[in-house]
Coordinates of C-alpha atoms in Angstrom, one line a residue:
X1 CA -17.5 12.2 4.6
X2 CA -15.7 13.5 7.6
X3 CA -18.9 13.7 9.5
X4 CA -18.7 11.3 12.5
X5 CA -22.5 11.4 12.7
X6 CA -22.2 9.2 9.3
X7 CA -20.1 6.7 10.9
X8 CA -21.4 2.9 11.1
X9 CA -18.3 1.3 12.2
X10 CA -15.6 2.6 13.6
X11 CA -12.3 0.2 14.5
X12 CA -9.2 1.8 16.2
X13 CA -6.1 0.1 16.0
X14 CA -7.8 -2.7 16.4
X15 CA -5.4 -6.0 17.2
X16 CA -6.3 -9.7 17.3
X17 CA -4.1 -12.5 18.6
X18 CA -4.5 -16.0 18.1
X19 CA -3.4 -18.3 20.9
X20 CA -2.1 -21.9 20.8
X21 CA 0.0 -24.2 23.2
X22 CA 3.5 -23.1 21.6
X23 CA 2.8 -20.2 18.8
X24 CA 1.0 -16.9 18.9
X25 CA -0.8 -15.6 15.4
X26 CA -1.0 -12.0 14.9
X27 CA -4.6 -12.0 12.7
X28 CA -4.9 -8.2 13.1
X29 CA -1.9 -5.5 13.4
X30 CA -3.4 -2.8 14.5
X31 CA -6.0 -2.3 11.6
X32 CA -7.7 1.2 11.6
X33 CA -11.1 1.2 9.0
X34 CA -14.5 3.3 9.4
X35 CA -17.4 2.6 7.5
X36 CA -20.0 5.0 6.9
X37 CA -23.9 4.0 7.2
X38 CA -25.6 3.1 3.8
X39 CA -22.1 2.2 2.3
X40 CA -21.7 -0.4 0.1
X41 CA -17.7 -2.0 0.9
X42 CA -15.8 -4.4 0.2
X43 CA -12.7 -5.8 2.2
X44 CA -9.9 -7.9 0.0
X45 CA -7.3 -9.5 0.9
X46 CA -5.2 -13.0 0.6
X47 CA -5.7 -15.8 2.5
X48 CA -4.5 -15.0 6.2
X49 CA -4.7 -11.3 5.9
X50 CA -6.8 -11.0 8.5
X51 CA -10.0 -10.1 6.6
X52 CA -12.2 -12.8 8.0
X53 CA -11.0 -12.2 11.6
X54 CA -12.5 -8.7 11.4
X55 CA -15.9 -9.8 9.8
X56 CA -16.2 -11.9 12.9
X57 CA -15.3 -9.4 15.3
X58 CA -18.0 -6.8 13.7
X59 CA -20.4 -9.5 14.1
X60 CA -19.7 -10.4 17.9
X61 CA -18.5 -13.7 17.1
X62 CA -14.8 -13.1 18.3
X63 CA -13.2 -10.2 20.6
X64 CA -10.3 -8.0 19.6
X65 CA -7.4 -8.1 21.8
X66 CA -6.7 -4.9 21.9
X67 CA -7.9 -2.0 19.9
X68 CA -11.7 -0.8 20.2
X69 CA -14.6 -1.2 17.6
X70 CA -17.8 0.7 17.5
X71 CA -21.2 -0.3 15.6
X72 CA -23.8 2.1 15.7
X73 CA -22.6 3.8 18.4
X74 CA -21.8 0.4 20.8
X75 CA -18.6 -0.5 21.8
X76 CA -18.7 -4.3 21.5
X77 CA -15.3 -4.6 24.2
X78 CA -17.9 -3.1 26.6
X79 CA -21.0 -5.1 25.9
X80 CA -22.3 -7.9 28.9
X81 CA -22.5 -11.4 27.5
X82 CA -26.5 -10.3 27.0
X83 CA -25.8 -6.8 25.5
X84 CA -23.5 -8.7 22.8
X85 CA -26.1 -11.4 21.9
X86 CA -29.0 -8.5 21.6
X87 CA -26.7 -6.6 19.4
X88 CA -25.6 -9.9 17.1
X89 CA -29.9 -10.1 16.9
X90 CA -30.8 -6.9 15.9
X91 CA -27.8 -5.0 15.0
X92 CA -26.2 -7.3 12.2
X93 CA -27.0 -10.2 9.9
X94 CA -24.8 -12.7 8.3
X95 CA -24.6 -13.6 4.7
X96 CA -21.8 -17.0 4.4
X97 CA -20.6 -18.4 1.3
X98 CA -22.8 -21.5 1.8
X99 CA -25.6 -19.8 3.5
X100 CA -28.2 -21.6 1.4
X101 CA -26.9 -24.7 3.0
X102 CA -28.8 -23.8 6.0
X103 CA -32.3 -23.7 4.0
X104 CA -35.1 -26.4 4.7
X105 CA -35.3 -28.3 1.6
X106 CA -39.1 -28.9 2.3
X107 CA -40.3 -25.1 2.6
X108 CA -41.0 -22.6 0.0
X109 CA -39.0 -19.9 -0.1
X110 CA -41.8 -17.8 1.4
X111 CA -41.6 -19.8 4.5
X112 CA -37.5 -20.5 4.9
X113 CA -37.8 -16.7 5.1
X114 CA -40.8 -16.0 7.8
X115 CA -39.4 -18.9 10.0
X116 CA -36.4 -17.1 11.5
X117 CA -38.5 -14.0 11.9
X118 CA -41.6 -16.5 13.6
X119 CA -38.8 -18.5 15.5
X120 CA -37.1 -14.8 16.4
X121 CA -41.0 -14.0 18.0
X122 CA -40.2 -10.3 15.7
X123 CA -42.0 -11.7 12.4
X124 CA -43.5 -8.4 9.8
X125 CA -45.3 -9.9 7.5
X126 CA -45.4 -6.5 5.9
X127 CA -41.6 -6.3 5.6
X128 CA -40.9 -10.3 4.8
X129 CA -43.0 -10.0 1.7
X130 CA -41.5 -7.1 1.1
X131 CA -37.9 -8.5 1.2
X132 CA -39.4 -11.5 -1.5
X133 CA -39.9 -8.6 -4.1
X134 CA -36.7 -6.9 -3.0
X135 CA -34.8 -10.3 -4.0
X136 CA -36.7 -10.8 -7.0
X137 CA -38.1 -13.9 -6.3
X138 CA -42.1 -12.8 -6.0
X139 CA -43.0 -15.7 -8.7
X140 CA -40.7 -18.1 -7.2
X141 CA -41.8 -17.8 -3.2
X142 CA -44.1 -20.6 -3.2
X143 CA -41.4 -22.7 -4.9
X144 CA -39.9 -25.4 -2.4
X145 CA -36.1 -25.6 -2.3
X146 CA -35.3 -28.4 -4.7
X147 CA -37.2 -25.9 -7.7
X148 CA -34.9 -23.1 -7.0
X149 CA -31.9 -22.8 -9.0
X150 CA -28.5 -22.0 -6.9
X151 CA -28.7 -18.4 -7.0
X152 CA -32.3 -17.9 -6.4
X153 CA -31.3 -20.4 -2.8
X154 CA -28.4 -17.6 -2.2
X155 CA -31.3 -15.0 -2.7
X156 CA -33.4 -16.8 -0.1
X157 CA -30.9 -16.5 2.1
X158 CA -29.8 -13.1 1.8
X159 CA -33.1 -12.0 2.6
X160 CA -33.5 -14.5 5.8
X161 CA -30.4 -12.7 6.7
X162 CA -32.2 -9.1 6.5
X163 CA -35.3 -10.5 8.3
X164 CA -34.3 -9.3 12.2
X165 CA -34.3 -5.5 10.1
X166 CA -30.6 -5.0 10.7
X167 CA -28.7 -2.2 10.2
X168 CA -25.5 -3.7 8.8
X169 CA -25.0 -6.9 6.7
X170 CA -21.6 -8.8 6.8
X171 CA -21.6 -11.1 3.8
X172 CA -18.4 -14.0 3.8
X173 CA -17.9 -14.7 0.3
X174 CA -21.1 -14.4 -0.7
X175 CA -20.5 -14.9 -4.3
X176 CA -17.6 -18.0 -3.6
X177 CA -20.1 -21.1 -4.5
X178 CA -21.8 -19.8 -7.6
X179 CA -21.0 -18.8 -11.2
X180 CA -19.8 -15.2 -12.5
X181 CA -23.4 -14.5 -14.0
X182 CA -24.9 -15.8 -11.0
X183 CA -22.1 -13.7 -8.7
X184 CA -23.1 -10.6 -10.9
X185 CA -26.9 -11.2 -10.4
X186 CA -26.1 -11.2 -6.2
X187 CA -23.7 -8.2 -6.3
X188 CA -26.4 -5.9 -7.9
X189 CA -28.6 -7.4 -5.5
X190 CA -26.5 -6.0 -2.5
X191 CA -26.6 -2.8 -4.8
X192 CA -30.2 -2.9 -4.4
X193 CA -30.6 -3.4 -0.7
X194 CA -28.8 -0.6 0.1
X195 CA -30.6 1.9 -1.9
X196 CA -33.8 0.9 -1.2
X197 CA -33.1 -0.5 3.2
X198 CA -30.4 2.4 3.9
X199 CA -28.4 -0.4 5.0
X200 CA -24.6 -0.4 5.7
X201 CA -23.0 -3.5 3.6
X202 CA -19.9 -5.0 4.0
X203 CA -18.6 -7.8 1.7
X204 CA -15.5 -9.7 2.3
X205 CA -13.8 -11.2 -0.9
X206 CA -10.8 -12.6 -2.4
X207 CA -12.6 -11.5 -5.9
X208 CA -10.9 -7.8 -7.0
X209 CA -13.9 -7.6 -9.3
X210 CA -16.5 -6.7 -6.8
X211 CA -14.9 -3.6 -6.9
X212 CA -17.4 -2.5 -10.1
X213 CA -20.3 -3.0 -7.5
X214 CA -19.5 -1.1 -4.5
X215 CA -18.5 2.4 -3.5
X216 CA -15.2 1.7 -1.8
X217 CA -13.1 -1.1 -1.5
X218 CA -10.6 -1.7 1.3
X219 CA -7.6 -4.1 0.5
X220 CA -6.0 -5.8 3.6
X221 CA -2.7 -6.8 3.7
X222 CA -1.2 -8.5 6.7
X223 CA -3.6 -7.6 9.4
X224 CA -3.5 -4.1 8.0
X225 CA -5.7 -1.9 5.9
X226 CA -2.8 -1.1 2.9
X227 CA -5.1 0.3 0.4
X228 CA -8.6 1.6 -0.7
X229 CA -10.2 1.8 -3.8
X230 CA -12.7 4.5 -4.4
X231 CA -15.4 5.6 -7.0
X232 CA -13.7 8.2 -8.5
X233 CA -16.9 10.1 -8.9
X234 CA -16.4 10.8 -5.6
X235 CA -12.7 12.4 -6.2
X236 CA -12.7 15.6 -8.1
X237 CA -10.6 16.6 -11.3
X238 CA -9.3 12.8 -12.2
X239 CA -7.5 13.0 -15.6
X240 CA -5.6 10.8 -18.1
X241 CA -7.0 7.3 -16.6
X242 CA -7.1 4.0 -17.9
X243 CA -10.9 2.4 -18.7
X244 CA -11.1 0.6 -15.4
X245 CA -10.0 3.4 -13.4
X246 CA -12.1 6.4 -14.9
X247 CA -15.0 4.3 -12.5
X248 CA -12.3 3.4 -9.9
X249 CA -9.2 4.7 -7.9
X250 CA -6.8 2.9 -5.7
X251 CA -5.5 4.9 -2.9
X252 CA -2.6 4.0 -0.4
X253 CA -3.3 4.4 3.5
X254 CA -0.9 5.8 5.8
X255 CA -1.3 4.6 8.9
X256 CA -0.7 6.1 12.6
X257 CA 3.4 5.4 12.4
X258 CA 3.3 7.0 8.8
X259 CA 4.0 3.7 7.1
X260 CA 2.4 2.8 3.6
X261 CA 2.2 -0.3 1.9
X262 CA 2.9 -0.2 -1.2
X263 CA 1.0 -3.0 -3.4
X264 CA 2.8 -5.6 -4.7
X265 CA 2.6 -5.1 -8.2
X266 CA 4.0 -1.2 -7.8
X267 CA 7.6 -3.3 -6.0
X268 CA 7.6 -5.6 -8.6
X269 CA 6.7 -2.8 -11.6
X270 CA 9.8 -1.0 -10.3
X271 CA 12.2 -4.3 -9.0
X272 CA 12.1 -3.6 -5.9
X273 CA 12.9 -6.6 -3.5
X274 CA 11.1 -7.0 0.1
X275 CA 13.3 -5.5 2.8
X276 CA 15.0 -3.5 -0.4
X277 CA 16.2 -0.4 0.7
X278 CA 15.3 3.1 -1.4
X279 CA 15.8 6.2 -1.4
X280 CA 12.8 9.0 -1.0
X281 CA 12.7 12.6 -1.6
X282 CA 10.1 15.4 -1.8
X283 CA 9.5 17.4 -4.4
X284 CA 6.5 19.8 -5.5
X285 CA 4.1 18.3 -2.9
X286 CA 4.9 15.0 -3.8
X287 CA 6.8 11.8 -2.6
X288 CA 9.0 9.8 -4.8
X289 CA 10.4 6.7 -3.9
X290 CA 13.6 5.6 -6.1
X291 CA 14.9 2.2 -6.7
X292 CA 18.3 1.5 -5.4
X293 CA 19.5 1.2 -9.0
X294 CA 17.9 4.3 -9.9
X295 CA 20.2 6.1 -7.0
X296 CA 23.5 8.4 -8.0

């Protein structure tokens, strides 16, 4: 996956700061991320990591302050105010938590769904229909708002999201607002989109268990990408692992200083403080990092 022909998005230490009368907010450190076309991702993180700040700078809703970022081969700190809003309608499409919100209660889900593409003057008949089946709802298209149940409005929306053809999807919590049957029901559905669209997906989530429903999963900590957790069918000669992680792999990231964060159950596995000092040393191609108390 080295080939930078595969690359979707490419961000390069890639810093946002947030301005107010008497305090700055760093929202992004110097995050470095590249996401290949037709992947299905995931970006984690706690509240005020910074994840949401890059979902809206990939859409062209907010501007990095330093750093570049590349979609398809654009970079958006380039693009004219008119470049920017023809890439935000043909290059990406939003999926938000409460995206379903935003339906008319008194259309069918046939017509939410051709309305953006009608009002967007780029409506495929061909392709909208198409989308219906791809969601699942082909009984349920002539069914007005009020008759659909929570998730099949989520569904309606999704696909209003894919109706300008995009070539990547940012989804905000997608699964936030609904149960986790429901939640499971819309993850495969993203599975499905990209298998049969070839589009590049990206999912932000507080909810570690997406990680069962997409290829790679990249956790952000601090305005920094600190981790990444693969498929490990796509690592080879994986032994001895637990249930969860014979499908699954989490990976540190070093980033351009050489520093790596190391998750916060690993510190607290071994009792090791923040701002603890330890000891590391080399040995056999490997890096071992030693507890003060550990030290002789």
């Amino acid at each position: 996956m080295s080939d930078n022909s595969n690359i979707m998005i490419e961000c390069d230490n890639l810093v946002k700061i947030y301005k107010t009368s008497d305090t700055e907010v760093m929202a992004l450190q110097g995050l470095d991320l590249s996401v290949y076309k037709s992947e299905l991702m995931a970006i984690i993180g706690a509240s005020g990591s910074g994840k949401s700040t890059l979902l809206n700078i990939l859409g062209g809703l907010d501007t990095p302050t330093m750093g570049s970022v590349k979609v398809d081969g654009l970079d958006l700190r380039k693009l004219s105010r008119m470049e920017l809003s023809t890439y935000k309608r043909n290059t990406v499409g939003f999926v938000w938590q409460n995206n379903a919100r935003n339906l008319i209660p008194y259309l069918t889900a046939q017509e939410n769904i051709e309305l953006v593409g009608r009002i967007g003057k780029n409506l495929d008949k061909e392709y909208s229909t198409n989308l219906i089946d791809i969601i699942g709802l082909t009984k349920r298209k002539k069914n007005k708002l009020a008759e659909l149940s929570g998730g099949e409005q989520q569904r309606v929306a999704v696909a209003i999201s894919l109706i300008n053809k995009p070539k990547v999807l940012l989804a905000d919590e997608p699964t936030g607002a609904v149960d986790s049957r429901t939640s499971i029901a819309i993850m495969e559905l993203f599975e499905r989109l990209r298998v049969e669209l070839g589009i590049t997906i990206i999912i932000v989530s507080h909810d570690q268990d997406v990680a069962k429903h997409v290829d790679r999963v990249v956790a952000i900590r601090d305005g920094k990408t600190s981790s990444e957790i693969l498929r490990t069918e796509m690592i080879n000669n994986m032994e001895n692992l637990s249930a969860f992680e014979e499908e699954h792999l989490e990976l540190a990231v070093v980033d351009r200083a050489g520093r790596v964060q190391i998750p916060a159950e690993l510190l607290e596995k071994l009792s090791i403080a923040s701002r603890s000092k330890v000891r590391i040393d080399t040995e056999d191609n490997k890096i071992t990092i030693y507890p003060v108390n550990e030290i002789h």
